[in-house]
C-alpha cells in the first residue's frame, strides 16, 4: 500500500509539472497554429500582443486556456484602415486534445472583454465583416461569391460557449441605409455546435441602444434585454424559438415560431406580442433626451401589440408582415399640472402582405384624445405604395399653452388656440395629372392668439389671427395678422400644389401672397456682442444662404419702412420672387438716403453652384454721394473719391457677379455697366488735386474739382472701373477726364485741360520748347495732357504732352484728339489688366480644383445665363 501511495504521489507531481511545463513547451506551436488558421481562413489583418500571449492548464484543467491582450481585426481592400474588432482582452478555452492532434479546433468558450466592434456596409453591399476566405482560395483577394457547386470554407473550428463583457457596437449600413449604436453590451451564449441538434441559450443586456433609418432617429439611448432559448436543427437548418423575452426599456414582448433555410430560400413563421405592457411602457420608448419630461407622469390604459412575419424570402418573394397596435381608455397626467390628457384611443395596423408594394397599407382606424376636455380625433388610410392612396380626416382643437404645461418645452413659451376640421381623399396619379375633381379635399384651420418666445428668439413671434381654407387644388390664406418682434405682418393669398409637395420628394409648391407691414426692423434680429473678448481664432466657415429649388412663391410687398444696419428703406413696393433656387426682385422701389431706388434682378444660390451669384439692374435718383460712400462698402471699394465729394447723383446701372460664403461680392469677377448722372457736385481736399496743381500750376484757389450736368459712362470688369471721357471744371478751367481705377486703389487716368501760356509752369515750357525747337508760341493757350497713376492715397501725376491749342491735325480739335487717345488708352489698359487677371484666375482655378467640381466654370456660366432670362427682365 505504501508503494502505491508513493507511486501515486510521483504521478501527481509529474502531472502538476507537466501542467506547468506543457504550456511553455507548446506555446510557440499553439501560436503558430493559431496564426496559420487565421491566415488560411480570414481575409483581414489580425493583430495582438504576442509577448502578452498567456497559456495555462490550471485555469480550466484539463483544457487549455489561451489569453491574448490587445487583440483586433483590421480591414483590407476597400476597408483598409477600418478596424472591425478591437478587444482589450481575448480569452479562449481550447480542448487540449484538439490542439495536440491538429484536427478540427474545438473551442470550449470564447471571452471578449471590452470589445469595440464597427460593422460597415458600403452602398454597393460590400461589408467589412465578409472576411472568410472561400474553400481553396490561396489568393490575397476575397472572392465576390461562391462558385456553383463550391461550398464555403470549413473554418475547422467548433464553438460551445461565448461571452461578451461591456462591449460597444456600431452598425453602419449605407446600402439600406441604417445606423445602430450599442453601448454597454453584455452577452453570454452556449450551445454544442458540433451536434446536429442542440439548444442554444443566450442572454443579452444593453445599456444604451440607438437606431436610425434614412437619416431619421427612431430610437435613442434605450435599454434592451433579450433572453432566448432556440432549438437548433443544424442538419435541416431549422431554428425554433422556444422560450424568449425581449424588452426595450419597459416595453416587453415575446416571440415564437421558427426560421428554416434548408436551401437558398428562407422560410419563417414568427409571431410576436406584447407582455404586460401599458401606457407607461409605451411612453418609455420616447427618445432618451426627452425622458426627463416623463418624471412624475401618471399613465394608464390598455395597450395591445401583436403581429407576425411569415412566408418565404428569396429573390422573387418576401414574407408577409403584419403589426397591430392599440390603446384603449388611455390617460396621461402630470403631478405638477392637473391637466389630463385622457380618452386616448388608438387602433392602427401595418400590413405588408407581399413584395408587391401596391398591396401594402398603413391604417389608423381610430386616433382620439382630449386635452382638458378639448377633443381631437383623426383617422388615416394610407395604402398602395406604388400609387399612393390616402384618406385622412382631422377634427378638433388644441390649447397650445395647456399642452406645454403638460409637456414642458425648456427655454420656450408657446400659446395659442388651434382649431382644425379637414379631410382629404385621393390618389397620387390623379394629383400628378391635375385631376383635382377626383381628389376630395375640404376644411379649414384657424389659429388665434398664437405666441412663441424662446431663448434664441426673445423678440417673439405672434399671430393674432390666421385662417386657412383647403380644397384639392390650393390652400387659401384668408387672413394672417401677426408680428415678429416689433415687425407687424399682414398677409393673404393662395398656396397651390401643396398635396403633391407633401407626398412627393420632387414636387414644387407654388404660392402668390400679398404682404404688407408698417415697419420691418431687421436690426432687431441681428446679434450684437456687448463685450469683445480675446478668443481663439474661429476656423469655421460661414455658409451662404441657400434658396430652395422646390418653392415658387411671389410676394407682392408693400412695406412702409425697413430698418437695416442704420439704413431706412421707405415705401418699399414691388414683387419679391422665390423661384428655381433664386431670390428675385421685380420692379422693387424704395426711398433711401433721400434718394429713390428701383431694382430688378436675382440672387441665386443652390447646392449645384460653387458660389452664390447675383444679377441686378438699378435705377437710382437723387442719391447723396457722401451718404452712398458712408453706407455701402461697394462704393468705398469702387469709388473712393466719393468720400470727399458732395452733391447728388442718379444712375441706370446693371451689376452681376459672384459672392463669397460671407455674402461679400467678389470684385475680381464683378461685371457692370451703365450711366452715372451728376447734376452738381464738388470734389475737394484730396491728394490728387494737389498733385495735379503742382504739375499744371493751375490756380485752383478753392482746391476743388467741380462737376455739373455730367452723364458719365461707366463699365466695371475684372476688378476695375472704367469711365469714358467726361468734362469737369478744375481751377476754373474745363478739364476732360477718362481712365480707370482698381478695387486695390490703383489709378490710371488721363486729364486734358487748356491753360493760357502765361500760366504754364517750367515743366510745360520745357516740353513746349522741345516741340517747337525753342521758337516762341504763336497760340496764347496750351493744351495740357496729364497722366494720373499711383494710388488714391498716393497719386502720381506726370505731364504727358503740352501743345499749342488748335495744333492738332484732327478735324475735331485737340480735345477730340485727346478723347480718342484716352479711349485707346482705356482699351490698352483693359487688355493689360485682362492678361494679369486671367493669369491670376488660372492660378486660383488650379488651386481650387482640389475642392471644387470640374464643371465649376460651366455651372457658373450656365447659371449666369439662366439669371439673365429668369424673370424675363429687359436689360
mmCIF file of N, CA and C in Angstrom, residues 493-596:
data_model
loop_
_atom_site.group_PDB
_atom_site.id
_atom_site.type_symbol
_atom_site.label_atom_id
_atom_site.label_comp_id
_atom_site.label_asym_id
_atom_site.label_seq_id
_atom_site.Cartn_x
_atom_site.Cartn_y
_atom_site.Cartn_z
ATOM 1 N N UNK A 493 -53.480 85.351 -49.502
ATOM 2 C CA UNK A 493 -53.107 84.801 -50.799
ATOM 3 C C UNK A 493 -53.444 83.334 -50.914
ATOM 4 N N UNK A 494 -52.751 82.646 -51.834
ATOM 5 C CA UNK A 494 -53.061 81.239 -52.109
ATOM 6 C C UNK A 494 -51.766 80.436 -52.262
ATOM 7 N N UNK A 495 -51.842 79.181 -51.851
ATOM 8 C CA UNK A 495 -50.737 78.234 -51.998
ATOM 9 C C UNK A 495 -51.269 77.017 -52.739
ATOM 10 N N UNK A 496 -50.644 76.641 -53.847
ATOM 11 C CA UNK A 496 -51.150 75.541 -54.668
ATOM 12 C C UNK A 496 -50.133 74.418 -54.776
ATOM 13 N N UNK A 497 -50.625 73.271 -55.249
ATOM 14 C CA UNK A 497 -49.806 72.061 -55.421
ATOM 15 C C UNK A 497 -49.234 71.568 -54.092
ATOM 16 N N UNK A 498 -49.921 71.864 -52.997
ATOM 17 C CA UNK A 498 -49.393 71.539 -51.672
ATOM 18 C C UNK A 498 -49.451 70.050 -51.382
ATOM 19 N N UNK A 499 -50.476 69.340 -51.900
ATOM 20 C CA UNK A 499 -50.579 67.908 -51.632
ATOM 21 C C UNK A 499 -49.444 67.138 -52.295
ATOM 22 N N UNK A 500 -49.183 67.452 -53.560
ATOM 23 C CA UNK A 500 -48.093 66.766 -54.253
ATOM 24 C C UNK A 500 -46.754 67.108 -53.609
ATOM 25 N N UNK A 501 -46.610 68.343 -53.132
ATOM 26 C CA UNK A 501 -45.373 68.761 -52.461
ATOM 27 C C UNK A 501 -45.144 67.932 -51.199
ATOM 28 N N UNK A 502 -46.211 67.647 -50.442
ATOM 29 C CA UNK A 502 -46.088 66.867 -49.215
ATOM 30 C C UNK A 502 -45.793 65.405 -49.516
ATOM 31 N N UNK A 503 -46.401 64.860 -50.580
ATOM 32 C CA UNK A 503 -46.319 63.425 -50.848
ATOM 33 C C UNK A 503 -45.176 63.039 -51.782
ATOM 34 N N UNK A 504 -44.566 64.017 -52.431
ATOM 35 C CA UNK A 504 -43.511 63.698 -53.389
ATOM 36 C C UNK A 504 -42.237 64.445 -53.037
ATOM 37 N N UNK A 505 -41.094 63.794 -53.268
ATOM 38 C CA UNK A 505 -39.810 64.417 -52.974
ATOM 39 C C UNK A 505 -39.410 65.457 -54.027
ATOM 40 N N UNK A 506 -39.977 65.378 -55.215
ATOM 41 C CA UNK A 506 -39.536 66.236 -56.311
ATOM 42 C C UNK A 506 -40.540 67.314 -56.696
ATOM 43 N N UNK A 507 -41.685 67.388 -56.030
ATOM 44 C CA UNK A 507 -42.729 68.340 -56.411
ATOM 45 C C UNK A 507 -42.386 69.741 -55.915
ATOM 46 N N UNK A 508 -42.968 70.739 -56.569
ATOM 47 C CA UNK A 508 -42.773 72.139 -56.209
ATOM 48 C C UNK A 508 -44.076 72.717 -55.687
ATOM 49 N N UNK A 509 -43.993 73.490 -54.617
ATOM 50 C CA UNK A 509 -45.163 74.169 -54.079
ATOM 51 C C UNK A 509 -45.156 75.606 -54.593
ATOM 52 N N UNK A 510 -46.338 76.109 -54.981
ATOM 53 C CA UNK A 510 -46.476 77.426 -55.572
ATOM 54 C C UNK A 510 -47.315 78.319 -54.662
ATOM 55 N N UNK A 511 -46.983 79.584 -54.642
ATOM 56 C CA UNK A 511 -47.760 80.497 -53.827
ATOM 57 C C UNK A 511 -47.737 81.906 -54.377
ATOM 58 N N UNK A 512 -48.835 82.599 -54.198
ATOM 59 C CA UNK A 512 -48.923 84.027 -54.509
ATOM 60 C C UNK A 512 -49.531 84.708 -53.301
ATOM 61 N N UNK A 513 -48.715 85.523 -52.632
ATOM 62 C CA UNK A 513 -49.122 86.129 -51.380
ATOM 63 C C UNK A 513 -48.932 87.638 -51.441
ATOM 64 N N UNK A 514 -49.835 88.341 -50.796
ATOM 65 C CA UNK A 514 -49.715 89.776 -50.626
ATOM 66 C C UNK A 514 -49.199 90.037 -49.219
ATOM 67 N N UNK A 515 -48.136 90.823 -49.128
ATOM 68 C CA UNK A 515 -47.510 91.067 -47.838
ATOM 69 C C UNK A 515 -47.459 92.565 -47.579
ATOM 70 N N UNK A 516 -47.887 92.959 -46.381
ATOM 71 C CA UNK A 516 -47.867 94.372 -46.014
ATOM 72 C C UNK A 516 -47.373 94.518 -44.587
ATOM 73 N N UNK A 517 -46.669 95.633 -44.342
ATOM 74 C CA UNK A 517 -46.178 95.904 -42.996
ATOM 75 C C UNK A 517 -45.915 97.394 -42.863
ATOM 76 N N UNK A 518 -46.196 97.918 -41.675
ATOM 77 C CA UNK A 518 -45.877 99.323 -41.426
ATOM 78 C C UNK A 518 -44.416 99.495 -41.068
ATOM 79 N N UNK A 519 -43.758 98.412 -40.628
ATOM 80 C CA UNK A 519 -42.348 98.506 -40.297
ATOM 81 C C UNK A 519 -41.693 97.151 -40.160
ATOM 82 N N UNK A 520 -40.586 96.923 -40.883
ATOM 83 C CA UNK A 520 -39.781 95.704 -40.756
ATOM 84 C C UNK A 520 -38.440 96.116 -40.160
ATOM 85 N N UNK A 521 -38.181 95.619 -38.950
ATOM 86 C CA UNK A 521 -36.995 96.054 -38.213
ATOM 87 C C UNK A 521 -35.983 94.908 -38.199
ATOM 88 N N UNK A 522 -35.136 94.902 -39.232
ATOM 89 C CA UNK A 522 -34.175 93.810 -39.399
ATOM 90 C C UNK A 522 -33.121 93.839 -38.294
ATOM 91 N N UNK A 523 -32.714 95.023 -37.866
ATOM 92 C CA UNK A 523 -31.666 95.142 -36.851
ATOM 93 C C UNK A 523 -32.044 94.418 -35.562
ATOM 94 N N UNK A 524 -33.335 94.328 -35.291
ATOM 95 C CA UNK A 524 -33.785 93.661 -34.068
ATOM 96 C C UNK A 524 -33.390 92.191 -34.048
ATOM 97 N N UNK A 525 -33.174 91.638 -35.245
ATOM 98 C CA UNK A 525 -32.870 90.202 -35.340
ATOM 99 C C UNK A 525 -31.384 89.950 -35.565
ATOM 100 N N UNK A 526 -30.585 91.018 -35.580
ATOM 101 C CA UNK A 526 -29.141 90.857 -35.741
ATOM 102 C C UNK A 526 -28.508 90.770 -34.359
ATOM 103 N N UNK A 527 -27.635 89.751 -34.167
ATOM 104 C CA UNK A 527 -26.982 89.562 -32.879
ATOM 105 C C UNK A 527 -25.873 90.580 -32.703
ATOM 106 N N UNK A 528 -25.752 91.089 -31.476
ATOM 107 C CA UNK A 528 -24.706 92.043 -31.156
ATOM 108 C C UNK A 528 -23.952 91.568 -29.926
ATOM 109 N N UNK A 529 -22.634 91.646 -29.961
ATOM 110 C CA UNK A 529 -21.808 91.294 -28.812
ATOM 111 C C UNK A 529 -21.559 92.553 -27.997
ATOM 112 N N UNK A 530 -22.011 92.528 -26.720
ATOM 113 C CA UNK A 530 -21.838 93.692 -25.874
ATOM 114 C C UNK A 530 -20.383 93.866 -25.450
ATOM 115 N N UNK A 531 -19.661 92.774 -25.312
ATOM 116 C CA UNK A 531 -18.253 92.840 -24.916
ATOM 117 C C UNK A 531 -17.419 92.095 -25.927
ATOM 118 N N UNK A 532 -16.206 92.552 -26.129
ATOM 119 C CA UNK A 532 -15.288 91.900 -27.044
ATOM 120 C C UNK A 532 -14.181 91.269 -26.225
ATOM 121 N N UNK A 533 -14.050 89.971 -26.290
ATOM 122 C CA UNK A 533 -13.030 89.262 -25.545
ATOM 123 C C UNK A 533 -12.055 88.605 -26.509
ATOM 124 N N UNK A 534 -10.839 88.419 -26.068
ATOM 125 C CA UNK A 534 -9.836 87.746 -26.881
ATOM 126 C C UNK A 534 -10.139 86.257 -26.869
ATOM 127 N N UNK A 535 -10.456 85.704 -28.025
ATOM 128 C CA UNK A 535 -10.820 84.300 -28.129
ATOM 129 C C UNK A 535 -9.955 83.646 -29.176
ATOM 130 N N UNK A 536 -9.978 82.317 -29.160
ATOM 131 C CA UNK A 536 -9.220 81.575 -30.158
ATOM 132 C C UNK A 536 -9.795 81.842 -31.531
ATOM 133 N N UNK A 537 -8.977 81.775 -32.532
ATOM 134 C CA UNK A 537 -9.399 82.035 -33.904
ATOM 135 C C UNK A 537 -10.485 81.067 -34.317
ATOM 136 N N UNK A 538 -11.566 81.617 -34.885
ATOM 137 C CA UNK A 538 -12.679 80.790 -35.341
ATOM 138 C C UNK A 538 -12.374 80.296 -36.749
ATOM 139 N N UNK A 539 -12.207 78.996 -36.875
ATOM 140 C CA UNK A 539 -11.855 78.426 -38.179
ATOM 141 C C UNK A 539 -13.073 77.905 -38.928
ATOM 142 N N UNK A 540 -14.273 78.115 -38.364
ATOM 143 C CA UNK A 540 -15.474 77.642 -39.041
ATOM 144 C C UNK A 540 -15.765 78.517 -40.250
ATOM 145 N N UNK A 541 -16.456 77.952 -41.224
ATOM 146 C CA UNK A 541 -16.779 78.648 -42.459
ATOM 147 C C UNK A 541 -18.263 78.985 -42.494
ATOM 148 N N UNK A 542 -18.565 80.242 -42.734
ATOM 149 C CA UNK A 542 -19.951 80.654 -42.843
ATOM 150 C C UNK A 542 -20.548 80.124 -44.138
ATOM 151 N N UNK A 543 -21.750 79.604 -44.058
ATOM 152 C CA UNK A 543 -22.411 79.073 -45.236
ATOM 153 C C UNK A 543 -23.337 80.122 -45.828
ATOM 154 N N UNK A 544 -23.263 80.308 -47.128
ATOM 155 C CA UNK A 544 -24.167 81.237 -47.797
ATOM 156 C C UNK A 544 -25.589 80.717 -47.737
ATOM 157 N N UNK A 545 -26.544 81.645 -47.718
ATOM 158 C CA UNK A 545 -27.950 81.266 -47.638
ATOM 159 C C UNK A 545 -28.384 80.582 -48.927
ATOM 160 N N UNK A 546 -28.869 79.347 -48.808
ATOM 161 C CA UNK A 546 -29.347 78.597 -49.955
ATOM 162 C C UNK A 546 -30.818 78.949 -50.235
ATOM 163 N N UNK A 547 -31.181 79.009 -51.488
ATOM 164 C CA UNK A 547 -32.566 79.277 -51.882
ATOM 165 C C UNK A 547 -33.191 77.969 -52.354
ATOM 166 N N UNK A 548 -34.308 77.532 -51.760
ATOM 167 C CA UNK A 548 -34.900 76.246 -52.148
ATOM 168 C C UNK A 548 -35.272 76.229 -53.625
ATOM 169 N N UNK A 549 -35.054 75.071 -54.245
ATOM 170 C CA UNK A 549 -35.395 74.929 -55.668
ATOM 171 C C UNK A 549 -36.812 74.411 -55.871
ATOM 172 N N UNK A 550 -37.459 73.929 -54.799
ATOM 173 C CA UNK A 550 -38.808 73.369 -54.946
ATOM 174 C C UNK A 550 -39.873 74.263 -54.320
ATOM 175 N N UNK A 551 -39.564 75.547 -54.221
ATOM 176 C CA UNK A 551 -40.536 76.538 -53.745
ATOM 177 C C UNK A 551 -40.623 77.646 -54.782
ATOM 178 N N UNK A 552 -41.858 77.970 -55.186
ATOM 179 C CA UNK A 552 -42.097 79.022 -56.173
ATOM 180 C C UNK A 552 -43.138 79.977 -55.586
ATOM 181 N N UNK A 553 -42.639 81.052 -54.971
ATOM 182 C CA UNK A 553 -43.524 81.999 -54.294
ATOM 183 C C UNK A 553 -43.336 83.398 -54.869
ATOM 184 N N UNK A 554 -44.446 84.117 -54.973
ATOM 185 C CA UNK A 554 -44.414 85.529 -55.335
ATOM 186 C C UNK A 554 -45.017 86.336 -54.191
ATOM 187 N N UNK A 555 -44.229 87.247 -53.640
ATOM 188 C CA UNK A 555 -44.713 88.138 -52.598
ATOM 189 C C UNK A 555 -44.871 89.536 -53.197
ATOM 190 N N UNK A 556 -46.102 90.012 -53.273
ATOM 191 C CA UNK A 556 -46.341 91.390 -53.651
ATOM 192 C C UNK A 556 -46.284 92.210 -52.373
ATOM 193 N N UNK A 557 -45.217 92.987 -52.236
ATOM 194 C CA UNK A 557 -44.913 93.609 -50.950
ATOM 195 C C UNK A 557 -45.263 95.086 -50.941
ATOM 196 N N UNK A 558 -45.704 95.536 -49.779
ATOM 197 C CA UNK A 558 -45.995 96.951 -49.541
ATOM 198 C C UNK A 558 -45.584 97.245 -48.107
ATOM 199 N N UNK A 559 -44.374 97.788 -47.945
ATOM 200 C CA UNK A 559 -43.808 97.979 -46.617
ATOM 201 C C UNK A 559 -43.472 99.461 -46.444
ATOM 202 N N UNK A 560 -43.989 100.042 -45.382
ATOM 203 C CA UNK A 560 -43.771 101.472 -45.153
ATOM 204 C C UNK A 560 -42.322 101.767 -44.797
ATOM 205 N N UNK A 561 -41.705 100.890 -43.977
ATOM 206 C CA UNK A 561 -40.350 101.168 -43.509
ATOM 207 C C UNK A 561 -39.599 99.869 -43.279
ATOM 208 N N UNK A 562 -38.350 99.796 -43.767
ATOM 209 C CA UNK A 562 -37.443 98.694 -43.447
ATOM 210 C C UNK A 562 -36.192 99.304 -42.830
ATOM 211 N N UNK A 563 -35.879 98.902 -41.600
ATOM 212 C CA UNK A 563 -34.663 99.371 -40.940
ATOM 213 C C UNK A 563 -33.636 98.245 -40.938
ATOM 214 N N UNK A 564 -32.477 98.550 -41.528
ATOM 215 C CA UNK A 564 -31.415 97.546 -41.596
ATOM 216 C C UNK A 564 -30.064 98.238 -41.545
ATOM 217 N N UNK A 565 -29.259 97.894 -40.551
ATOM 218 C CA UNK A 565 -27.885 98.367 -40.454
ATOM 219 C C UNK A 565 -27.813 99.891 -40.598
ATOM 220 N N UNK A 566 -28.647 100.582 -39.811
ATOM 221 C CA UNK A 566 -28.704 102.048 -39.787
ATOM 222 C C UNK A 566 -29.198 102.657 -41.099
ATOM 223 N N UNK A 567 -29.788 101.847 -41.954
ATOM 224 C CA UNK A 567 -30.394 102.350 -43.177
ATOM 225 C C UNK A 567 -31.908 102.272 -43.054
ATOM 226 N N UNK A 568 -32.599 103.308 -43.523
ATOM 227 C CA UNK A 568 -34.060 103.324 -43.522
ATOM 228 C C UNK A 568 -34.554 103.261 -44.966
ATOM 229 N N UNK A 569 -35.137 102.110 -45.332
ATOM 230 C CA UNK A 569 -35.760 101.963 -46.644
ATOM 231 C C UNK A 569 -37.241 102.264 -46.475
ATOM 232 N N UNK A 570 -37.727 103.282 -47.191
ATOM 233 C CA UNK A 570 -39.104 103.721 -47.024
ATOM 234 C C UNK A 570 -39.921 103.412 -48.279
ATOM 235 N N UNK A 571 -41.205 103.160 -48.054
ATOM 236 C CA UNK A 571 -42.148 102.899 -49.148
ATOM 237 C C UNK A 571 -41.633 101.799 -50.076
ATOM 238 N N UNK A 572 -41.302 100.684 -49.491
ATOM 239 C CA UNK A 572 -40.801 99.520 -50.236
ATOM 240 C C UNK A 572 -41.989 98.840 -50.925
ATOM 241 N N UNK A 573 -41.984 98.835 -52.257
ATOM 242 C CA UNK A 573 -43.080 98.242 -53.020
ATOM 243 C C UNK A 573 -42.516 97.456 -54.198
ATOM 244 N N UNK A 574 -43.195 96.363 -54.514
ATOM 245 C CA UNK A 574 -42.781 95.547 -55.644
ATOM 246 C C UNK A 574 -42.948 94.076 -55.354
ATOM 247 N N UNK A 575 -42.426 93.229 -56.242
ATOM 248 C CA UNK A 575 -42.536 91.787 -56.092
ATOM 249 C C UNK A 575 -41.205 91.185 -55.668
ATOM 250 N N UNK A 576 -41.274 90.338 -54.635
ATOM 251 C CA UNK A 576 -40.139 89.530 -54.229
ATOM 252 C C UNK A 576 -40.478 88.085 -54.606
ATOM 253 N N UNK A 577 -39.642 87.463 -55.431
ATOM 254 C CA UNK A 577 -39.979 86.169 -56.019
ATOM 255 C C UNK A 577 -38.937 85.128 -55.629
ATOM 256 N N UNK A 578 -39.409 83.985 -55.148
ATOM 257 C CA UNK A 578 -38.550 82.830 -54.888
ATOM 258 C C UNK A 578 -38.872 81.795 -55.958
ATOM 259 N N UNK A 579 -37.893 81.463 -56.801
ATOM 260 C CA UNK A 579 -38.179 80.578 -57.938
ATOM 261 C C UNK A 579 -36.884 79.946 -58.447
ATOM 262 N N UNK A 580 -36.915 78.627 -58.672
ATOM 263 C CA UNK A 580 -35.785 77.911 -59.278
ATOM 264 C C UNK A 580 -34.457 78.176 -58.569
ATOM 265 N N UNK A 581 -34.501 78.233 -57.238
ATOM 266 C CA UNK A 581 -33.277 78.446 -56.488
ATOM 267 C C UNK A 581 -32.784 79.880 -56.500
ATOM 268 N N UNK A 582 -33.652 80.815 -56.918
ATOM 269 C CA UNK A 582 -33.254 82.223 -56.987
ATOM 270 C C UNK A 582 -34.223 83.075 -56.183
ATOM 271 N N UNK A 583 -33.689 84.146 -55.610
ATOM 272 C CA UNK A 583 -34.494 85.161 -54.946
ATOM 273 C C UNK A 583 -34.478 86.384 -55.842
ATOM 274 N N UNK A 584 -35.642 86.705 -56.413
ATOM 275 C CA UNK A 584 -35.691 87.760 -57.412
ATOM 276 C C UNK A 584 -36.454 88.976 -56.939
ATOM 277 N N UNK A 585 -36.106 90.103 -57.512
ATOM 278 C CA UNK A 585 -36.812 91.361 -57.274
ATOM 279 C C UNK A 585 -37.360 91.837 -58.603
ATOM 280 N N UNK A 586 -38.621 92.206 -58.628
ATOM 281 C CA UNK A 586 -39.267 92.676 -59.860
ATOM 282 C C UNK A 586 -39.940 94.008 -59.593
ATOM 283 N N UNK A 587 -39.383 95.045 -60.190
ATOM 284 C CA UNK A 587 -39.895 96.405 -60.036
ATOM 285 C C UNK A 587 -40.050 96.775 -58.566
ATOM 286 N N UNK A 588 -38.997 96.491 -57.825
ATOM 287 C CA UNK A 588 -38.986 96.836 -56.411
ATOM 288 C C UNK A 588 -38.432 98.246 -56.251
ATOM 289 N N UNK A 589 -39.223 99.131 -55.678
ATOM 290 C CA UNK A 589 -38.800 100.507 -55.486
ATOM 291 C C UNK A 589 -38.882 100.911 -54.027
ATOM 292 N N UNK A 590 -37.966 101.809 -53.621
ATOM 293 C CA UNK A 590 -37.987 102.301 -52.246
ATOM 294 C C UNK A 590 -37.171 103.586 -52.169
ATOM 295 N N UNK A 591 -37.441 104.372 -51.126
ATOM 296 C CA UNK A 591 -36.695 105.594 -50.853
ATOM 297 C C UNK A 591 -35.597 105.273 -49.850
ATOM 298 N N UNK A 592 -34.376 105.788 -50.123
ATOM 299 C CA UNK A 592 -33.248 105.526 -49.249
ATOM 300 C C UNK A 592 -32.274 106.687 -49.323
ATOM 301 N N UNK A 593 -31.845 107.176 -48.164
ATOM 302 C CA UNK A 593 -30.869 108.267 -48.083
ATOM 303 C C UNK A 593 -31.321 109.473 -48.911
ATOM 304 N N UNK A 594 -32.597 109.813 -48.813
ATOM 305 C CA UNK A 594 -33.208 110.936 -49.542
ATOM 306 C C UNK A 594 -33.165 110.739 -51.051
ATOM 307 N N UNK A 595 -32.869 109.492 -51.478
ATOM 308 C CA UNK A 595 -32.901 109.177 -52.901
ATOM 309 C C UNK A 595 -33.910 108.078 -53.177
ATOM 310 N N UNK A 596 -34.056 107.737 -54.440
ATOM 311 C CA UNK A 596 -35.018 106.707 -54.828
ATOM 312 C C UNK A 596 -34.293 105.586 -55.571
#
